[in-house]
Short mmCIF file of C-alpha atoms and ligand atoms in Angstrom, two decimals:
data_model
loop_
_atom_site.label_atom_id
_atom_site.label_comp_id
_atom_site.label_asym_id
_atom_site.label_seq_id
_atom_site.Cartn_x
_atom_site.Cartn_y
_atom_site.Cartn_z
CA UNK A 22 109.82 93.18 105.34
CA UNK A 23 109.91 94.87 108.70
CA UNK A 24 107.33 93.53 111.10
CA UNK A 25 105.52 95.74 113.54
CA UNK A 26 106.40 95.37 117.19
CA UNK A 27 103.19 93.50 118.04
CA UNK A 28 103.86 90.95 115.32
CA UNK A 29 107.45 90.45 116.43
CA UNK A 30 106.36 90.21 120.02
CA UNK A 31 103.92 87.39 119.22
CA UNK A 32 106.66 85.49 117.44
CA UNK A 33 109.03 85.94 120.39
CA UNK A 34 106.32 84.85 122.82
CA UNK A 35 105.67 81.75 120.73
CA UNK A 36 109.37 80.99 120.94
CA UNK A 37 109.10 81.10 124.72
CA UNK A 38 110.32 84.63 125.49
CA UNK A 39 108.57 86.50 128.26
CA UNK A 40 106.78 89.62 127.01
CA UNK A 41 104.69 92.16 128.93
CA UNK A 42 100.99 91.36 129.16
CA UNK A 43 98.64 93.33 126.96
CA UNK A 44 97.23 93.54 123.48
CA UNK A 45 96.63 95.55 120.35
CA UNK A 46 94.17 98.44 120.27
CA UNK A 47 92.79 100.06 117.15
CA UNK A 48 90.39 102.39 118.98
CA UNK A 49 90.57 104.41 122.21
CA UNK A 50 87.82 102.21 123.68
CA UNK A 51 89.91 99.12 123.03
CA UNK A 52 92.90 100.74 124.70
CA UNK A 53 90.75 101.48 127.72
CA UNK A 54 89.42 97.93 127.87
CA UNK A 55 92.91 96.44 127.77
CA UNK A 56 94.02 98.78 130.56
CA UNK A 57 90.95 97.85 132.60
CA UNK A 58 91.63 94.15 132.18
CA UNK A 59 95.26 94.58 133.20
CA UNK A 60 94.20 96.62 136.21
CA UNK A 61 97.38 98.66 136.48
CA UNK A 62 99.39 101.37 134.74
CA UNK A 63 100.00 100.73 131.05
CA UNK A 64 102.34 101.83 128.31
CA UNK A 65 100.81 102.78 124.94
CA UNK A 66 103.12 102.11 122.02
CA UNK A 67 102.53 103.41 118.49
CA UNK A 68 102.74 100.57 115.98
CA UNK A 69 104.81 102.04 113.18
CA UNK A 70 107.79 100.32 111.57
CA UNK A 71 110.47 102.77 112.75
CA UNK A 72 112.76 102.93 115.74
CA UNK A 73 113.24 105.76 118.18
CA UNK A 74 109.54 105.93 118.94
CA UNK A 75 110.27 106.71 122.57
CA UNK A 76 112.04 109.96 121.77
CA UNK A 77 109.47 110.89 119.10
CA UNK A 78 106.53 110.69 121.52
CA UNK A 79 105.22 107.34 120.32
CA UNK A 80 105.50 105.67 123.74
CA UNK A 81 103.29 107.02 126.53
CA UNK A 82 102.54 105.98 130.06
CA UNK A 83 98.96 105.91 131.37
CA UNK A 84 98.14 105.44 135.05
CA UNK A 85 94.42 104.73 134.63
CA UNK A 86 92.10 103.27 131.97
CA UNK A 87 90.63 106.76 131.46
CA UNK A 88 94.07 108.19 130.82
CA UNK A 89 94.83 105.30 128.45
CA UNK A 90 91.69 106.11 126.49
CA UNK A 91 92.53 109.80 126.35
CA UNK A 92 96.11 109.22 125.24
CA UNK A 93 94.98 106.64 122.67
CA UNK A 94 92.60 109.24 121.29
CA UNK A 95 95.55 111.58 120.84
CA UNK A 96 97.89 109.01 119.37
CA UNK A 97 95.59 107.14 116.98
CA UNK A 98 95.34 108.97 113.68
CA UNK A 99 98.41 111.09 114.37
CA UNK A 100 101.64 110.66 112.45
CA UNK A 101 104.94 109.56 113.89
CA UNK A 102 108.01 110.26 111.79
CA UNK A 103 105.70 110.67 108.81
CA UNK A 104 103.82 107.41 109.32
CA UNK A 105 100.17 107.09 110.26
CA UNK A 106 99.57 105.55 113.68
CA UNK A 107 96.57 103.26 113.26
CA UNK A 108 97.13 100.87 116.12
CA UNK A 109 98.66 100.84 119.58
CA UNK A 110 100.19 98.09 121.61
CA UNK A 111 98.87 98.51 125.14
CA UNK A 112 100.95 96.66 127.70
CA UNK A 113 101.49 96.61 131.44
CA UNK A 114 104.04 99.20 132.52
CA UNK A 115 106.98 97.38 134.02
CA UNK A 116 109.79 98.79 136.13
CA UNK A 117 113.03 97.40 134.77
CA UNK A 118 116.11 97.50 136.99
CA UNK A 119 118.28 97.28 133.86
CA UNK A 120 117.88 97.32 130.08
CA UNK A 121 120.01 95.01 127.96
CA UNK A 122 120.42 94.69 124.21
CA UNK A 123 120.28 91.39 122.35
CA UNK A 124 120.31 91.12 118.58
CA UNK A 125 121.21 88.92 115.65
CA UNK A 126 121.95 90.22 112.21
CA UNK A 127 123.89 89.21 109.12
CA UNK A 128 127.52 90.18 108.74
CA UNK A 129 127.68 90.25 104.97
CA UNK A 130 131.42 90.68 104.78
CA UNK A 131 131.88 87.46 106.78
CA UNK A 132 128.79 85.84 105.25
CA UNK A 133 127.64 84.79 108.67
CA UNK A 134 125.08 85.71 111.26
CA UNK A 135 126.44 87.71 114.15
CA UNK A 136 125.12 87.82 117.70
CA UNK A 137 125.27 91.14 119.49
CA UNK A 138 124.90 91.81 123.18
CA UNK A 139 125.23 94.87 125.35
CA UNK A 140 124.42 95.38 129.02
CA UNK A 141 123.53 98.92 127.99
CA UNK A 142 120.30 98.51 126.05
CA UNK A 143 117.38 100.87 125.61
CA UNK A 144 119.37 103.19 123.37
CA UNK A 145 120.11 102.53 119.72
CA UNK A 146 122.88 100.01 119.36
CA UNK A 147 124.69 102.18 116.81
CA UNK A 148 125.02 104.75 119.56
CA UNK A 149 126.48 102.22 121.99
CA UNK A 150 128.90 101.10 119.28
CA UNK A 151 130.03 104.69 118.78
CA UNK A 152 130.13 105.93 122.35
CA UNK A 153 131.23 102.89 124.30
CA UNK A 154 132.29 100.09 121.96
CA UNK A 155 133.74 98.22 124.95
CA UNK A 156 130.15 97.64 126.09
CA UNK A 157 129.16 95.77 122.94
CA UNK A 158 130.13 92.18 122.30
CA UNK A 159 129.88 90.54 118.92
CA UNK A 160 130.18 86.86 118.16
CA UNK A 161 129.89 85.27 114.73
CA UNK A 162 127.76 82.17 114.51
CA UNK A 163 128.21 79.65 111.68
CA UNK A 164 124.62 78.86 110.70
CA UNK A 165 125.04 75.09 110.84
CA UNK A 166 126.53 75.20 114.32
CA UNK A 167 124.30 77.75 116.00
CA UNK A 168 124.91 79.57 119.29
CA UNK A 169 126.95 76.88 121.02
CA UNK A 170 128.06 77.14 124.66
CA UNK A 171 131.45 78.71 124.14
CA UNK A 172 130.04 81.32 121.78
CA UNK A 173 127.40 82.30 124.29
CA UNK A 174 129.99 82.49 127.07
CA UNK A 175 132.04 84.82 124.94
CA UNK A 176 129.02 86.89 124.00
CA UNK A 177 127.87 87.26 127.60
CA UNK A 178 131.18 87.94 129.30
CA UNK A 179 129.98 91.53 129.70
CA UNK A 180 126.75 90.46 131.39
CA UNK A 181 126.18 90.35 135.15
CA UNK A 182 127.06 86.77 136.14
CA UNK A 183 123.73 85.83 137.78
CA UNK A 184 121.90 86.81 134.61
CA UNK A 185 124.04 84.86 132.16
CA UNK A 186 122.00 81.65 132.09
CA UNK A 187 118.79 83.60 131.38
CA UNK A 188 120.53 85.67 128.72
CA UNK A 189 121.97 82.54 127.08
CA UNK A 190 118.49 81.07 127.03
CA UNK A 191 117.09 84.25 125.45
CA UNK A 192 119.87 84.22 122.84
CA UNK A 193 118.98 80.63 121.88
CA UNK A 194 115.32 81.53 121.53
CA UNK A 195 116.17 84.57 119.46
CA UNK A 196 118.41 82.39 117.29
CA UNK A 197 115.51 80.05 116.74
CA UNK A 198 113.33 82.95 115.60
CA UNK A 199 116.11 84.39 113.43
CA UNK A 200 116.55 81.14 111.52
CA UNK A 201 112.91 79.97 111.46
CA UNK A 202 111.74 83.32 110.08
CA UNK A 203 114.75 83.89 107.82
CA UNK A 204 115.51 87.27 109.33
CA UNK A 205 117.96 89.94 108.30
CA UNK A 206 117.63 91.26 111.81
CA UNK A 207 116.10 89.99 115.04
CA UNK A 208 116.49 92.44 117.88
CA UNK A 209 115.23 92.82 121.42
CA UNK A 210 115.97 96.29 122.68
CA UNK A 211 115.41 96.70 125.51
CA UNK A 212 115.58 93.22 126.93
CA UNK A 213 114.54 94.34 130.36
CA UNK A 214 115.51 92.92 133.71
CA UNK A 215 112.44 92.91 135.92
CA UNK A 216 112.79 91.36 139.37
CA UNK A 217 115.65 89.20 138.19
CA UNK A 218 113.78 87.95 135.11
CA UNK A 219 114.18 88.96 131.47
CA UNK A 220 111.28 90.46 129.54
CA UNK A 221 111.33 91.50 125.88
CA UNK A 222 110.04 95.10 126.04
CA UNK A 223 110.46 95.64 122.32
CA UNK A 224 110.70 93.36 119.28
CA UNK A 225 112.18 94.22 115.93
CA UNK A 226 112.19 91.60 113.20
CA UNK A 227 113.15 92.23 109.60
CA UNK A 228 112.41 89.26 107.38
CA UNK A 229 114.08 88.43 104.12
CA UNK A 230 111.55 89.23 101.39
CA UNK A 231 112.87 86.23 99.46
CA UNK A 232 112.30 83.75 102.27
CA UNK A 233 111.31 80.18 101.45
CA UNK A 234 107.54 79.71 101.70
CA UNK A 235 106.28 78.26 104.96
CA UNK A 236 103.29 78.30 107.32
CA UNK A 237 105.10 80.56 109.79
CA UNK A 238 104.77 83.44 107.32
CA UNK A 239 101.00 83.15 106.94
CA UNK A 240 99.34 86.52 107.48
CA UNK A 241 102.64 88.38 107.92
CA UNK A 242 102.98 89.72 104.38
CA UNK A 243 100.23 92.23 105.05
CA UNK A 244 102.39 94.37 107.33
CA UNK A 245 102.16 98.12 106.85
CA UNK A 246 104.11 99.44 103.93
CA UNK A 247 105.32 102.96 103.75
CA UNK A 248 102.68 104.84 101.71
CA UNK A 249 105.41 106.73 99.84
CA UNK A 250 107.20 103.49 99.08
CA UNK A 251 103.95 102.12 97.67
CA UNK A 252 103.38 105.28 95.62
CA UNK A 253 106.88 105.08 94.15
CA UNK A 254 106.49 101.41 93.39
CA UNK A 255 103.22 102.04 91.58
CA UNK A 256 105.08 104.58 89.43
CA UNK A 257 107.83 102.06 88.69
CA UNK A 258 110.46 103.63 90.95
CA UNK A 259 112.00 102.57 94.23
CA UNK A 260 111.88 104.74 97.33
CA UNK A 261 113.40 104.06 100.71
CA UNK A 262 112.81 106.18 103.78
CA UNK A 263 115.69 106.93 106.12
CA UNK A 264 116.06 109.14 109.16
CA UNK A 265 118.07 112.24 108.16
CA UNK A 266 117.50 115.57 106.44
CA UNK A 267 118.71 115.21 102.85
CA UNK A 268 116.39 113.89 100.15
CA UNK A 269 118.27 112.07 97.40
CA UNK A 270 117.16 111.47 93.84
CA UNK A 271 119.33 109.53 91.44
CA UNK A 272 119.20 107.05 88.60
CA UNK A 273 120.40 103.51 89.00
CA UNK A 274 120.97 101.59 92.24
CA UNK A 275 124.76 101.89 92.06
CA UNK A 276 124.82 105.65 91.64
CA UNK A 277 122.21 106.14 94.34
CA UNK A 278 124.19 103.97 96.79
CA UNK A 279 127.37 105.87 95.99
CA UNK A 280 125.50 109.13 96.59
CA UNK A 281 124.33 107.91 100.00
CA UNK A 282 127.92 107.00 100.87
CA UNK A 283 129.23 110.40 99.82
CA UNK A 284 126.60 112.22 101.82
CA UNK A 285 127.44 110.11 104.88
CA UNK A 286 131.14 110.71 104.33
CA UNK A 287 130.54 114.44 104.17
CA UNK A 288 128.83 114.21 107.56
CA UNK A 289 125.21 114.38 106.42
CA UNK A 290 122.21 112.12 106.84
CA UNK A 291 119.84 111.16 104.03
CA UNK A 292 116.12 111.56 104.76
CA UNK A 293 115.26 109.13 102.00
CA UNK A 294 116.35 108.13 98.54
CA UNK A 295 114.56 107.51 95.31
CA UNK A 296 115.85 105.75 92.23
CA UNK A 297 114.07 106.98 89.10
CA UNK A 298 115.57 104.09 87.11
CA UNK A 299 116.94 104.20 83.57
CA UNK A 300 115.55 106.32 80.75
CA UNK A 301 113.25 108.39 82.96
CA UNK A 302 111.30 111.16 81.23
CA UNK A 303 110.38 114.52 82.71
CA UNK A 304 107.05 113.28 84.09
CA UNK A 305 108.71 110.58 86.13
CA UNK A 306 111.40 112.90 87.45
CA UNK A 307 108.68 115.28 88.55
CA UNK A 308 106.81 112.50 90.33
CA UNK A 309 110.04 111.38 91.99
CA UNK A 310 110.73 114.83 93.41
CA UNK A 311 107.16 115.06 94.65
CA UNK A 312 107.49 111.78 96.53
CA UNK A 313 110.80 112.80 98.10
CA UNK A 314 109.41 116.11 99.34
CA UNK A 315 105.94 114.92 100.25
CA UNK A 316 106.27 114.18 103.95
CA UNK A 317 108.33 117.30 104.59
CA UNK A 318 111.20 115.48 106.25
CA UNK A 319 113.74 116.29 103.54
CA UNK A 320 115.17 119.76 104.20
CA UNK A 321 117.51 119.73 101.21
CA UNK A 322 117.19 117.97 97.85
CA UNK A 323 120.26 116.45 96.27
CA UNK A 324 119.81 115.28 92.68
CA UNK A 325 122.54 113.13 91.22
CA UNK A 326 121.88 111.93 87.68
CA UNK A 327 124.20 110.42 85.19
CA UNK A 328 122.67 110.58 81.74
CA UNK A 329 123.12 107.49 79.61
CA UNK A 330 119.80 106.37 78.24
CA UNK A 331 118.42 108.94 80.63
CA UNK A 332 118.52 112.34 78.94
CA UNK A 333 119.67 115.31 80.98
CA UNK A 334 117.23 117.68 79.26
CA UNK A 335 114.31 115.46 80.30
CA UNK A 336 115.59 115.35 83.85
CA UNK A 337 116.07 119.12 83.90
CA UNK A 338 112.55 119.70 82.61
CA UNK A 339 111.10 117.40 85.26
CA UNK A 340 113.08 119.11 88.00
CA UNK A 341 112.07 122.60 86.96
CA UNK A 342 108.41 121.58 86.83
CA UNK A 343 108.51 119.84 90.20
CA UNK A 344 110.43 122.58 91.96
CA UNK A 345 108.31 125.45 90.74
CA UNK A 346 106.99 127.24 93.82
CA UNK A 347 109.03 125.12 96.25
CA UNK A 348 111.57 126.94 98.35
CA UNK A 349 113.67 123.98 99.42
CA UNK A 350 117.43 124.28 98.83
CA UNK A 351 118.41 122.11 95.86
CA UNK A 352 121.77 120.74 94.76
CA UNK A 353 121.96 119.24 91.29
CA UNK A 354 124.66 117.24 89.61
CA UNK A 355 123.66 116.35 86.08
CA UNK A 356 126.07 115.01 83.51
CA UNK A 357 125.91 112.87 80.37
CA UNK A 358 123.58 112.69 77.40
CA UNK A 359 122.24 116.14 76.39
CA UNK A 360 124.00 117.73 79.33
CA UNK A 361 124.32 121.15 77.65
CA UNK A 362 120.61 121.38 76.99
CA UNK A 363 119.90 120.21 80.53
CA UNK A 364 122.14 122.88 82.00
CA UNK A 365 120.52 125.54 79.84
CA UNK A 366 117.03 124.57 81.07
CA UNK A 367 118.20 124.59 84.68
CA UNK A 368 120.01 127.90 84.30
CA UNK A 369 116.88 129.52 82.85
CA UNK A 370 115.03 128.47 85.98
CA UNK A 371 117.82 129.77 88.20
CA UNK A 372 119.53 126.51 89.13
CA UNK A 373 123.28 126.14 88.85
CA UNK A 374 124.37 122.51 88.82
CA UNK A 375 127.56 121.42 90.59
CA UNK A 376 130.19 119.59 88.59
CA UNK A 377 131.03 116.58 90.70
CA UNK A 378 129.23 114.26 93.09
CA UNK A 379 131.71 115.09 95.84
CA UNK A 380 131.08 118.78 95.47
CA UNK A 381 127.34 118.13 95.42
CA UNK A 382 127.44 116.01 98.57
CA UNK A 383 129.51 118.59 100.44
CA UNK A 384 127.16 121.38 99.37
CA UNK A 385 124.01 119.41 100.28
CA UNK A 386 125.39 118.61 103.73
CA UNK A 387 126.36 122.23 104.28
CA UNK A 388 122.86 123.36 103.37
CA UNK A 389 121.28 120.71 105.58
CA UNK A 390 123.19 122.05 108.59
CA UNK A 391 121.97 125.55 107.91
CA UNK A 392 118.24 124.75 107.93
P1 LIG B 24 111.70 102.34 120.36
O1 LIG B 24 112.11 103.66 120.95
O2 LIG B 24 110.91 102.52 119.10
O3 LIG B 24 112.83 101.38 120.21
O4 LIG B 24 110.65 101.70 121.41
P2 LIG B 24 110.87 100.76 122.69
O5 LIG B 24 109.78 99.78 122.71
O6 LIG B 24 112.26 100.21 122.72
O7 LIG B 24 110.64 101.74 123.90
C1 LIG B 24 111.51 102.82 124.14
C2 LIG B 24 111.76 102.97 125.62
O8 LIG B 24 110.54 103.11 126.33
C3 LIG B 24 112.42 101.74 126.24
O9 LIG B 24 113.82 101.77 126.16
C4 LIG B 24 111.98 101.82 127.67
O10 LIG B 24 112.88 102.62 128.42
C5 LIG B 24 110.64 102.52 127.60
N1 LIG B 24 109.60 101.52 127.78
C6 LIG B 24 108.98 100.77 126.87
N2 LIG B 24 108.09 99.93 127.45
C7 LIG B 24 108.18 100.16 128.77
C8 LIG B 24 107.52 99.62 129.93
O11 LIG B 24 106.69 98.74 129.88
N3 LIG B 24 107.88 100.16 131.13
C9 LIG B 24 108.80 101.14 131.25
N4 LIG B 24 109.11 101.62 132.44
N5 LIG B 24 109.44 101.65 130.20
C10 LIG B 24 109.13 101.18 128.98
MN1 LIG B 25 113.49 99.62 121.08
#
């Protein structure tokens, strides 16, 4: 479960981290009131569970309460990356002299949490890792030992010396949150330096859905779910939204994961993926395609189905129905039970399936670059 920024921020504040002053607004009038109470310029931040809000226009600066109200009017009810903005975090606008990155996640291959720090925060950490890996330090932390002194010294060797004690303190607090809330990810980006002090300007917490019950989770389970995810779930399928251009439909978690890997390997980026599960009939396939295409973010559809108990003719029928009248480029790989019949149905509707997953991935990526 990914918490919204305002929820994460409250948890960080409870753990003793400094956060900007402000509050949550669900109406323009509330945004105005918060700005009035603060008595200075504010930042309005769309509360949707995705990153990169800054670039997408979900973070706006308002100099006056009137401007805050006007911007809130614009932002509330709009969509950001396909998600409805129904609340805004309104906080004092600070002027950081530097933006750091601090995060803790799980390194599954080492079966251990890993602490991450970069003096170059504010941008996505994946980007730092790609562009300037020398500016990212990573230190594994055995869970029973925690972030001991030598580990923090190693982690923060890249940090400006005067700031190291404050950063070490922030790392310990974040560790506390990470363990107490059973997180997959606890991230502060940017961890801003304001007049020599550290302030958490953003808060991203992803909790393990299978966490042990405890009072700290009270009220948190109601966080916003992706409406498409909910729709898929209600239909007995699983949908996950991602950030790219290629919509992926497959059957079975393993095949779908392999498809994602192939698309990534071919240089493409999935917009989402949907697993129709085993034995899906035409109706369900149709519904699956509808969900994938619904928010318009997928520019290409890549269908990868291996027919076992799932019959290719049923899949083909569902696809043809769902794609009637759509003009999105489609790549289909469909093999297994009743494959011949499936191919015949597709061919009648003008679709020519590819033979292998690799070929399909390459083709889908090619098409996604052309649109
Ligand atoms: P994200 O893009 O969804 O990760 O949203 P963030 O909360 O990280 O905000 C994105 C960027 O907006 C940050 O890196 C900051 O540069 C800027 N920003 C956010 N809050 C403030 C603020 O209070 N003051 C200033 N000056 N910039 C801010
Ligand atoms: Mn951020």
